[in-house]
Short mmCIF file of C-alpha atoms in Angstrom, two decimals:
data_model
loop_
_atom_site.label_atom_id
_atom_site.label_comp_id
_atom_site.label_asym_id
_atom_site.label_seq_id
_atom_site.Cartn_x
_atom_site.Cartn_y
_atom_site.Cartn_z
CA UNK N 1283 -61.14 -95.32 110.72
CA UNK N 1284 -64.65 -95.58 109.35
CA UNK N 1285 -65.28 -96.78 105.82
CA UNK N 1286 -66.13 -93.18 104.90
CA UNK N 1287 -62.79 -91.94 106.25
CA UNK N 1288 -60.90 -94.71 104.46
CA UNK N 1289 -62.69 -93.92 101.21
CA UNK N 1290 -61.84 -90.21 101.49
CA UNK N 1291 -58.18 -90.73 102.38
CA UNK N 1292 -57.62 -93.39 99.72
CA UNK N 1293 -59.43 -91.33 97.07
CA UNK N 1294 -57.06 -88.43 97.56
CA UNK N 1295 -53.99 -90.66 97.40
CA UNK N 1296 -55.25 -92.80 94.50
CA UNK N 1297 -55.63 -89.65 92.42
CA UNK N 1298 -51.90 -88.94 92.88
CA UNK N 1299 -50.95 -92.48 91.85
CA UNK N 1300 -52.74 -92.57 88.52
CA UNK N 1301 -50.38 -93.66 85.77
CA UNK N 1302 -47.57 -94.73 88.12
CA UNK N 1303 -46.09 -98.08 87.17
CA UNK N 1304 -45.58 -99.60 90.62
CA UNK N 1305 -45.49 -98.25 94.16
CA UNK N 1306 -43.60 -99.51 97.18
CA UNK N 1307 -45.39 -99.41 100.54
CA UNK N 1308 -43.38 -99.09 103.76
CA UNK N 1309 -45.61 -101.62 105.48
CA UNK N 1310 -45.72 -100.72 109.17
CA UNK N 1311 -48.69 -101.99 111.26
CA UNK N 1312 -50.47 -98.63 111.02
CA UNK N 1313 -53.50 -97.06 109.29
CA UNK N 1314 -51.07 -95.43 106.83
CA UNK N 1315 -50.26 -98.84 105.34
CA UNK N 1316 -53.94 -99.66 104.95
CA UNK N 1317 -54.66 -96.36 103.21
CA UNK N 1318 -51.62 -96.79 100.95
CA UNK N 1319 -52.56 -100.30 99.82
CA UNK N 1320 -56.24 -99.46 99.34
CA UNK N 1321 -55.30 -96.37 97.33
CA UNK N 1322 -52.98 -98.38 95.09
CA UNK N 1323 -55.68 -101.01 94.52
CA UNK N 1324 -58.25 -98.34 93.68
CA UNK N 1325 -55.84 -96.64 91.28
CA UNK N 1326 -55.04 -99.97 89.60
CA UNK N 1327 -51.35 -99.64 90.48
CA UNK N 1328 -49.46 -102.74 91.72
CA UNK N 1329 -48.21 -102.31 95.28
CA UNK N 1330 -44.98 -103.83 96.62
CA UNK N 1331 -45.20 -104.16 100.44
CA UNK N 1332 -41.80 -103.69 102.09
CA UNK N 1333 -40.91 -105.27 105.41
CA UNK N 1334 -39.41 -102.47 107.55
CA UNK N 1335 -37.08 -105.01 109.19
CA UNK N 1336 -35.53 -106.18 105.93
CA UNK N 1337 -31.75 -105.87 105.77
CA UNK N 1338 -30.02 -103.46 103.40
CA UNK N 1339 -28.85 -106.02 100.83
CA UNK N 1340 -32.22 -107.76 100.55
CA UNK N 1341 -34.13 -104.48 100.43
CA UNK N 1342 -31.85 -103.19 97.68
CA UNK N 1343 -32.55 -106.36 95.68
CA UNK N 1344 -36.32 -105.98 96.08
CA UNK N 1345 -36.26 -102.32 95.03
CA UNK N 1346 -34.03 -103.00 92.02
CA UNK N 1347 -36.12 -105.98 90.96
CA UNK N 1348 -39.56 -104.37 91.33
CA UNK N 1349 -38.48 -100.86 90.20
CA UNK N 1350 -41.20 -98.85 91.97
CA UNK N 1351 -41.52 -95.20 90.98
CA UNK N 1352 -42.76 -94.09 94.40
CA UNK N 1353 -42.57 -95.18 98.02
CA UNK N 1354 -45.60 -94.59 100.24
CA UNK N 1355 -44.89 -94.18 103.95
CA UNK N 1356 -46.26 -92.69 107.13
CA UNK N 1357 -45.31 -89.07 107.70
CA UNK N 1358 -43.08 -89.93 110.66
CA UNK N 1359 -41.40 -92.99 109.16
CA UNK N 1360 -37.62 -92.85 108.82
CA UNK N 1361 -36.73 -94.69 105.62
CA UNK N 1362 -33.34 -96.33 104.97
CA UNK N 1363 -30.93 -94.72 102.47
CA UNK N 1364 -31.54 -97.49 99.93
CA UNK N 1365 -34.94 -95.88 99.26
CA UNK N 1366 -33.56 -92.35 98.80
CA UNK N 1367 -33.71 -92.56 95.00
CA UNK N 1368 -37.49 -93.07 95.05
CA UNK N 1369 -40.01 -90.28 95.15
CA UNK N 1370 -41.70 -90.31 98.54
CA UNK N 1371 -45.34 -89.64 99.27
CA UNK N 1372 -46.37 -89.31 102.90
CA UNK N 1373 -49.74 -90.94 103.48
CA UNK N 1374 -52.30 -88.62 105.05
CA UNK N 1375 -54.81 -90.80 106.88
CA UNK N 1376 -56.94 -87.82 107.86
CA UNK N 1377 -57.01 -86.11 104.47
CA UNK N 1378 -59.47 -86.46 101.64
CA UNK N 1379 -61.75 -84.74 99.27
CA UNK N 1380 -64.82 -85.54 97.21
CA UNK N 1381 -65.41 -89.26 96.75
CA UNK N 1382 -64.48 -90.57 93.33
CA UNK N 1383 -64.93 -93.81 91.45
CA UNK N 1384 -61.98 -95.44 89.70
CA UNK N 1385 -62.34 -97.87 86.83
CA UNK N 1386 -61.92 -101.48 87.92
CA UNK N 1387 -58.91 -103.08 86.20
CA UNK N 1388 -59.17 -106.52 84.64
CA UNK N 1389 -59.18 -109.51 87.02
CA UNK N 1390 -55.80 -110.60 85.63
CA UNK N 1391 -54.07 -107.28 86.29
CA UNK N 1392 -51.43 -107.33 89.06
CA UNK N 1393 -52.64 -106.12 92.45
CA UNK N 1394 -49.69 -106.89 94.72
CA UNK N 1395 -46.12 -108.06 94.28
CA UNK N 1396 -45.16 -109.92 97.44
CA UNK N 1397 -41.60 -111.12 97.88
CA UNK N 1398 -40.91 -114.62 99.14
CA UNK N 1399 -38.60 -115.29 102.06
CA UNK N 1400 -35.69 -116.19 99.80
CA UNK N 1401 -34.59 -119.38 101.61
CA UNK N 1402 -32.97 -120.73 98.43
CA UNK N 1403 -31.58 -117.49 96.98
CA UNK N 1404 -32.60 -113.85 96.61
CA UNK N 1405 -36.31 -113.22 97.26
CA UNK N 1406 -38.59 -113.60 94.26
CA UNK N 1407 -41.53 -111.28 93.64
CA UNK N 1408 -44.78 -113.23 93.35
CA UNK N 1409 -47.16 -111.26 91.13
CA UNK N 1410 -50.66 -111.63 92.59
CA UNK N 1411 -53.57 -110.67 90.32
CA UNK N 1412 -56.82 -109.19 91.55
CA UNK N 1413 -58.51 -112.44 90.52
CA UNK N 1414 -56.44 -114.51 92.96
CA UNK N 1415 -57.11 -112.22 95.92
CA UNK N 1416 -60.85 -112.15 95.26
CA UNK N 1417 -61.03 -115.93 94.74
CA UNK N 1418 -59.18 -116.72 97.98
CA UNK N 1419 -61.14 -114.28 100.12
CA UNK N 1420 -64.46 -115.47 98.69
CA UNK N 1421 -63.49 -119.10 99.27
CA UNK N 1422 -62.78 -118.24 102.92
CA UNK N 1423 -66.14 -116.47 103.14
CA UNK N 1424 -67.69 -119.77 102.12
CA UNK N 1425 -65.55 -121.93 104.44
CA UNK N 1426 -65.67 -119.72 107.53
CA UNK N 1427 -69.11 -118.14 107.04
CA UNK N 1428 -67.31 -114.81 107.11
CA UNK N 1429 -69.70 -111.83 107.08
CA UNK N 1430 -69.75 -108.09 107.55
CA UNK N 1431 -70.75 -108.66 111.17
CA UNK N 1432 -67.38 -110.22 111.98
CA UNK N 1433 -64.75 -108.26 113.89
CA UNK N 1434 -61.28 -109.62 113.16
CA UNK N 1435 -58.51 -109.26 115.76
CA UNK N 1436 -54.86 -109.81 114.83
CA UNK N 1437 -51.30 -108.54 115.21
CA UNK N 1438 -49.77 -109.91 112.02
CA UNK N 1439 -47.27 -107.96 109.90
CA UNK N 1440 -48.80 -106.10 106.97
CA UNK N 1441 -46.14 -106.91 104.37
CA UNK N 1442 -47.26 -110.47 103.73
CA UNK N 1443 -50.26 -112.51 102.61
CA UNK N 1444 -51.50 -113.51 106.06
CA UNK N 1445 -51.65 -110.11 107.71
CA UNK N 1446 -52.34 -107.91 104.68
CA UNK N 1447 -54.55 -109.93 102.34
CA UNK N 1448 -56.41 -112.09 104.84
CA UNK N 1449 -56.13 -109.73 107.79
CA UNK N 1450 -56.97 -106.39 106.12
CA UNK N 1451 -58.40 -106.95 102.64
CA UNK N 1452 -60.49 -109.86 103.98
CA UNK N 1453 -62.54 -107.73 106.39
CA UNK N 1454 -62.77 -104.93 103.80
CA UNK N 1455 -64.13 -107.30 101.15
CA UNK N 1456 -66.77 -108.52 103.59
CA UNK N 1457 -67.65 -105.05 104.84
CA UNK N 1458 -66.58 -105.96 108.34
CA UNK N 1459 -64.11 -104.63 110.89
CA UNK N 1460 -60.49 -105.26 111.78
CA UNK N 1461 -58.72 -104.39 115.01
CA UNK N 1462 -54.94 -104.57 114.66
CA UNK N 1463 -53.06 -104.72 117.95
CA UNK N 1464 -49.95 -103.05 116.54
CA UNK N 1465 -47.87 -105.48 118.56
CA UNK N 1466 -48.99 -108.88 119.78
CA UNK N 1467 -49.80 -109.31 123.44
CA UNK N 1468 -52.01 -111.75 125.27
CA UNK N 1469 -53.56 -108.78 127.09
CA UNK N 1470 -54.42 -107.12 123.78
CA UNK N 1471 -56.04 -110.31 122.48
CA UNK N 1472 -58.10 -110.67 125.64
CA UNK N 1473 -59.16 -107.00 125.55
CA UNK N 1474 -60.32 -106.97 121.93
CA UNK N 1475 -62.02 -110.38 121.95
CA UNK N 1476 -63.82 -109.40 125.16
CA UNK N 1477 -65.13 -106.20 123.59
CA UNK N 1478 -66.71 -107.48 120.40
CA UNK N 1479 -64.03 -109.38 118.49
CA UNK N 1480 -65.38 -112.49 116.77
CA UNK N 1481 -62.31 -113.91 114.98
CA UNK N 1482 -58.61 -114.17 115.84
CA UNK N 1483 -55.88 -114.74 113.25
CA UNK N 1484 -52.43 -115.72 114.46
CA UNK N 1485 -49.30 -117.76 113.84
CA UNK N 1486 -48.12 -120.66 116.01
CA UNK N 1487 -45.76 -118.47 118.05
CA UNK N 1488 -48.72 -116.33 119.10
CA UNK N 1489 -50.89 -119.32 119.98
CA UNK N 1490 -48.00 -120.82 121.95
CA UNK N 1491 -47.84 -117.64 124.02
CA UNK N 1492 -51.59 -117.75 124.50
CA UNK N 1493 -51.34 -121.38 125.65
CA UNK N 1494 -48.62 -120.41 128.13
CA UNK N 1495 -50.72 -117.50 129.42
CA UNK N 1496 -53.72 -119.81 129.92
CA UNK N 1497 -51.86 -121.67 132.63
CA UNK N 1498 -53.97 -121.43 135.76
CA UNK N 1499 -51.18 -119.76 137.71
CA UNK N 1500 -50.65 -117.00 135.12
CA UNK N 1501 -52.10 -113.52 135.82
CA UNK N 1502 -55.25 -112.93 133.81
CA UNK N 1503 -55.59 -116.57 132.73
CA UNK N 1504 -59.31 -116.73 133.54
CA UNK N 1505 -60.11 -113.56 131.59
CA UNK N 1506 -58.07 -114.72 128.61
CA UNK N 1507 -59.77 -118.12 128.61
CA UNK N 1508 -63.19 -116.47 128.67
CA UNK N 1509 -62.24 -114.11 125.82
CA UNK N 1510 -60.94 -116.92 123.61
CA UNK N 1511 -63.95 -119.09 124.41
CA UNK N 1512 -66.23 -116.29 123.22
CA UNK N 1513 -64.63 -115.96 119.80
CA UNK N 1514 -66.41 -117.47 116.81
CA UNK N 1515 -63.17 -118.61 115.14
CA UNK N 1516 -59.56 -118.99 116.25
CA UNK N 1517 -57.44 -119.44 113.13
CA UNK N 1518 -53.75 -120.33 112.94
CA UNK N 1519 -51.62 -120.29 109.82
CA UNK N 1520 -48.21 -119.66 108.20
CA UNK N 1521 -46.75 -122.76 109.91
CA UNK N 1522 -48.01 -125.88 111.67
CA UNK N 1523 -49.45 -125.40 115.14
CA UNK N 1524 -48.03 -128.08 117.46
CA UNK N 1525 -50.63 -130.55 118.71
CA UNK N 1526 -49.52 -129.85 122.30
CA UNK N 1527 -50.62 -126.21 122.00
CA UNK N 1528 -53.87 -127.25 120.30
CA UNK N 1529 -54.72 -129.41 123.29
CA UNK N 1530 -53.70 -126.86 125.94
CA UNK N 1531 -55.89 -124.15 124.41
CA UNK N 1532 -58.83 -126.51 123.97
CA UNK N 1533 -58.55 -127.73 127.57
CA UNK N 1534 -58.52 -124.19 128.96
CA UNK N 1535 -61.19 -122.64 126.73
CA UNK N 1536 -63.33 -125.41 125.26
CA UNK N 1537 -62.56 -123.83 121.89
CA UNK N 1538 -60.51 -125.52 119.18
CA UNK N 1539 -58.06 -123.61 116.97
CA UNK N 1540 -58.55 -124.34 113.27
CA UNK N 1541 -55.79 -124.25 110.67
CA UNK N 1542 -55.56 -123.31 107.03
CA UNK N 1543 -52.79 -123.73 104.45
CA UNK N 1544 -51.57 -121.22 101.91
CA UNK N 1545 -48.48 -119.80 100.25
CA UNK N 1546 -47.45 -116.48 98.78
CA UNK N 1547 -47.78 -117.88 95.25
CA UNK N 1548 -51.11 -119.64 95.79
CA UNK N 1549 -52.81 -117.64 98.53
CA UNK N 1550 -55.21 -120.00 100.33
CA UNK N 1551 -55.40 -123.67 99.37
CA UNK N 1552 -57.12 -125.53 102.21
CA UNK N 1553 -58.89 -124.76 105.44
CA UNK N 1554 -60.92 -126.33 108.21
CA UNK N 1555 -64.48 -125.12 107.74
CA UNK N 1556 -66.41 -123.29 110.45
CA UNK N 1557 -68.89 -126.18 110.45
CA UNK N 1558 -66.17 -128.82 110.04
CA UNK N 1559 -64.20 -130.93 112.49
CA UNK N 1560 -61.21 -129.13 114.04
CA UNK N 1561 -58.65 -131.90 113.81
CA UNK N 1562 -55.23 -131.06 115.30
CA UNK N 1563 -52.40 -131.69 112.87
CA UNK N 1564 -54.51 -131.09 109.77
CA UNK N 1565 -55.19 -128.03 107.61
CA UNK N 1566 -58.59 -129.14 106.34
CA UNK N 1567 -59.77 -129.94 102.85
CA UNK N 1568 -59.25 -127.91 99.64
CA UNK N 1569 -61.18 -124.65 99.53
CA UNK N 1570 -63.84 -123.93 96.94
CA UNK N 1571 -62.32 -123.68 93.47
CA UNK N 1572 -58.97 -125.22 94.47
CA UNK N 1573 -57.78 -128.51 92.98
CA UNK N 1574 -55.19 -130.34 95.07
CA UNK N 1575 -53.22 -133.52 94.45
CA UNK N 1576 -50.27 -135.36 95.99
CA UNK N 1577 -47.49 -136.39 93.62
CA UNK N 1578 -44.58 -138.82 93.90
CA UNK N 1579 -41.06 -137.75 92.89
CA UNK N 1580 -41.48 -139.33 89.46
CA UNK N 1581 -44.74 -137.46 88.84
CA UNK N 1582 -47.09 -140.30 89.79
CA UNK N 1583 -50.30 -138.99 91.35
CA UNK N 1584 -50.92 -140.66 94.71
CA UNK N 1585 -54.38 -141.89 95.62
CA UNK N 1586 -53.73 -143.96 98.76
CA UNK N 1587 -54.60 -142.27 102.09
CA UNK N 1588 -51.51 -142.01 104.24
CA UNK N 1589 -49.03 -141.90 101.35
CA UNK N 1590 -46.59 -138.97 101.51
CA UNK N 1591 -46.35 -136.85 98.37
CA UNK N 1592 -45.71 -133.28 97.25
CA UNK N 1593 -48.73 -130.99 97.25
CA UNK N 1594 -49.60 -129.53 93.86
CA UNK N 1595 -52.49 -127.10 93.44
CA UNK N 1596 -54.39 -125.50 90.59
CA UNK N 1597 -57.15 -122.90 90.53
CA UNK N 1598 -58.08 -119.21 90.37
CA UNK N 1599 -56.04 -118.57 93.54
CA UNK N 1600 -52.68 -118.94 91.76
CA UNK N 1601 -50.24 -116.13 91.07
CA UNK N 1602 -49.34 -114.95 87.56
CA UNK N 1603 -45.66 -115.77 87.99
CA UNK N 1604 -42.43 -114.44 89.46
CA UNK N 1605 -41.50 -110.91 88.42
CA UNK N 1606 -38.60 -110.90 85.94
CA UNK N 1607 -38.06 -114.64 86.50
CA UNK N 1608 -39.65 -116.66 83.67
CA UNK N 1609 -37.22 -119.48 84.46
CA UNK N 1610 -38.41 -119.74 88.06
CA UNK N 1611 -42.04 -119.47 86.97
CA UNK N 1612 -41.60 -122.31 84.47
CA UNK N 1613 -39.90 -124.46 87.11
CA UNK N 1614 -42.73 -123.88 89.59
CA UNK N 1615 -45.56 -124.85 87.25
CA UNK N 1616 -46.31 -128.07 85.40
CA UNK N 1617 -47.24 -127.99 81.72
CA UNK N 1618 -50.93 -128.23 82.62
CA UNK N 1619 -50.87 -125.46 85.22
CA UNK N 1620 -50.31 -127.20 88.57
CA UNK N 1621 -48.14 -125.29 91.04
CA UNK N 1622 -45.42 -127.33 92.72
CA UNK N 1623 -45.57 -126.21 96.34
CA UNK N 1624 -42.56 -128.13 97.69
CA UNK N 1625 -44.69 -129.06 100.71
CA UNK N 1626 -45.07 -132.74 101.58
CA UNK N 1627 -48.33 -134.10 102.95
CA UNK N 1628 -50.69 -137.01 103.37
CA UNK N 1629 -54.48 -137.02 102.98
CA UNK N 1630 -57.01 -138.54 105.33
CA UNK N 1631 -59.78 -140.63 103.72
CA UNK N 1632 -62.21 -137.69 104.02
CA UNK N 1633 -59.84 -135.31 102.18
CA UNK N 1634 -58.27 -133.53 105.15
CA UNK N 1635 -54.63 -132.67 104.40
CA UNK N 1636 -51.82 -133.33 106.88
CA UNK N 1637 -48.63 -131.44 106.04
CA UNK N 1638 -45.45 -133.19 107.12
CA UNK N 1639 -43.11 -130.37 106.07
CA UNK N 1640 -41.06 -128.91 103.26
CA UNK N 1641 -39.54 -131.34 100.79
CA UNK N 1642 -36.14 -129.65 101.14
CA UNK N 1643 -35.95 -129.52 104.93
CA UNK N 1644 -38.73 -131.58 106.53
CA UNK N 1645 -38.85 -134.84 104.55
CA UNK N 1646 -36.21 -137.17 105.95
CA UNK N 1647 -35.28 -140.38 104.14
CA UNK N 1648 -33.77 -142.63 106.78
CA UNK N 1649 -33.19 -146.37 106.58
CA UNK N 1650 -35.53 -146.71 103.60
CA UNK N 1651 -38.38 -144.82 105.28
CA UNK N 1652 -39.92 -141.48 104.34
CA UNK N 1653 -40.33 -139.59 107.61
CA UNK N 1654 -42.02 -136.23 108.15
CA UNK N 1655 -40.32 -133.94 110.65
CA UNK N 1656 -43.62 -132.56 111.94
CA UNK N 1657 -44.86 -135.65 113.76
CA UNK N 1658 -41.51 -136.06 115.53
CA UNK N 1659 -41.60 -132.39 116.58
CA UNK N 1660 -45.08 -132.89 118.02
CA UNK N 1661 -43.88 -135.95 119.94
CA UNK N 1662 -40.92 -134.03 121.35
CA UNK N 1663 -43.13 -131.13 122.39
CA UNK N 1664 -45.26 -133.57 124.35
CA UNK N 1665 -42.28 -134.22 126.64
CA UNK N 1666 -42.68 -132.15 129.83
CA UNK N 1667 -39.05 -130.96 129.77
CA UNK N 1668 -39.14 -129.65 126.17
CA UNK N 1669 -40.16 -126.03 125.51
CA UNK N 1670 -39.42 -125.85 121.76
CA UNK N 1671 -38.28 -128.41 119.20
CA UNK N 1672 -37.32 -128.67 115.56
CA UNK N 1673 -36.31 -131.75 113.58
CA UNK N 1674 -34.08 -131.99 110.52
CA UNK N 1675 -32.11 -134.62 108.66
CA UNK N 1676 -28.34 -134.88 108.24
CA UNK N 1677 -26.30 -137.14 105.95
CA UNK N 1678 -25.51 -140.53 107.48
CA UNK N 1679 -23.33 -143.18 105.80
CA UNK N 1680 -25.50 -146.04 107.06
CA UNK N 1681 -29.05 -144.66 107.12
CA UNK N 1682 -28.80 -142.16 104.24
CA UNK N 1683 -30.07 -139.48 106.63
CA UNK N 1684 -30.22 -139.49 110.40
CA UNK N 1685 -32.86 -137.66 112.40
CA UNK N 1686 -31.54 -134.66 114.35
CA UNK N 1687 -33.58 -132.98 117.09
CA UNK N 1688 -32.92 -129.36 118.04
CA UNK N 1689 -34.34 -128.80 121.50
CA UNK N 1690 -34.94 -125.80 123.75
CA UNK N 1691 -35.33 -127.34 127.22
CA UNK N 1692 -37.63 -125.99 129.89
CA UNK N 1693 -34.69 -125.98 132.31
CA UNK N 1694 -31.42 -125.29 130.46
CA UNK N 1695 -29.47 -126.40 133.53
CA UNK N 1696 -31.03 -129.85 133.51
CA UNK N 1697 -32.11 -130.79 129.97
CA UNK N 1698 -33.54 -134.23 129.20
CA UNK N 1699 -30.91 -136.60 127.82
CA UNK N 1700 -30.76 -137.58 124.19
CA UNK N 1701 -31.53 -141.20 125.07
CA UNK N 1702 -34.57 -140.13 127.08
CA UNK N 1703 -35.93 -138.08 124.17
CA UNK N 1704 -35.19 -140.86 121.67
CA UNK N 1705 -37.05 -143.38 123.81
CA UNK N 1706 -39.94 -140.94 124.26
CA UNK N 1707 -40.35 -140.54 120.48
CA UNK N 1708 -39.93 -144.27 119.81
CA UNK N 1709 -42.66 -145.08 122.34
CA UNK N 1710 -45.10 -142.59 120.82
CA UNK N 1711 -44.37 -143.18 117.14
CA UNK N 1712 -42.02 -146.00 116.13
CA UNK N 1713 -38.34 -146.85 116.63
CA UNK N 1714 -37.18 -145.73 113.18
CA UNK N 1715 -38.50 -142.22 113.91
CA UNK N 1716 -36.39 -141.64 117.02
CA UNK N 1717 -33.75 -138.86 116.92
CA UNK N 1718 -30.22 -140.17 116.54
CA UNK N 1719 -28.70 -136.82 117.55
CA UNK N 1720 -30.01 -134.18 119.95
CA UNK N 1721 -28.65 -130.62 120.03
CA UNK N 1722 -29.65 -128.08 122.69
CA UNK N 1723 -30.31 -124.39 122.01
CA UNK N 1724 -31.41 -121.33 123.96
CA UNK N 1725 -33.98 -120.48 121.27
CA UNK N 1726 -34.96 -121.56 117.77
CA UNK N 1727 -34.32 -119.08 114.94
CA UNK N 1728 -37.61 -117.75 113.57
CA UNK N 1729 -38.67 -115.25 110.91
CA UNK N 1730 -41.23 -112.46 111.27
CA UNK N 1731 -44.13 -114.87 110.82
CA UNK N 1732 -42.85 -117.23 113.50
CA UNK N 1733 -41.62 -119.92 111.11
CA UNK N 1734 -38.56 -121.83 112.24
CA UNK N 1735 -35.66 -121.13 109.88
CA UNK N 1736 -34.23 -124.64 109.65
CA UNK N 1737 -31.43 -123.70 107.27
CA UNK N 1738 -30.15 -121.37 109.97
CA UNK N 1739 -29.99 -124.28 112.40
CA UNK N 1740 -27.44 -126.07 110.25
CA UNK N 1741 -25.53 -122.85 109.52
#
């Protein structure tokens, strides 16, 4: 679609949405989703993106909680019965009429209501104001030198911050282009980057597949390497990219992947700058306008480099609060407006942030030590017989918590022994960080963004 076609299609739809309280968007990776979201933004109506793969119970909760008056969907989309009570508008991507201007709502007015993954209960709707979206995208313009000449390539889902806000609204705010693959493939990435793409956004699962496809024996490896090498920026987010994959991609292409760190409630917090040092294992320094601090459990602000603390952030990138959940909003924010992320990290002397994991699942207290799961996972992935790895803690009467490694071996018929893996980690890191238990799996459970669902491991 050209900008003129998008303007015409969204004008026609925005006119039908005037005065509607909220709209749900059946967020498939199609132009219909883009037109629907742009129309809602132009009409000043908050949009609630719906993941088409959401189960019935969770979808019913989201619809009841957000109470949209209308659902916007592609003409051929089959919607589940839980949406039958909503008025449906089929999005016409080819339609339109005379261009029209719509009054710009206040910066604090809600733009999107994006539901969290619900790992600790039913999903909560994070209310994102127009101010937060603009602040985050403009901070990334500054950090990544993002311009209207950039052509963004990605295959991220359009119901979440990464794919929708960064991956669609980002190019639109800059006046640039986006090429969505519909479904991720290494061939699609190579094709689009080779024909004008300048930036690639992905999650670690995608970059892992790219690293595998760059193996010299893989078909098309040379063409893929050349395509990736020609990109201006390769950006990974939504979860930590293992150091092993960083190094494999860099060795094959001469190009380093950079990482950034954000959340649904905060949008983007940190990022490696286009003119900065791509340092594997870090997510860069705070973006323009974002304040970031590390805090001890008792609230003490940590200043020492290397000390592990919870990330708290404050700035124009923050959400308004959780829809219908003042209790959860109050619990997430300090009295002076800092958001408690629940992510644990250290800071390098130059301000680069190193995330060690979630406080609830990735910070292991064993034998008096605070241990981040991430560095152990990276060490395990460096073992030649390990394809995937996750690390968690389990109660231990002697240590408090023992380190448990969940491993997908390269050869399921001949996996490396637990002692071998423990010795491998101890040699790379230190003895107290070695796994005490190793469990073998065929695959790690992941969500739509490629994040490992560690609670599912224990279940």
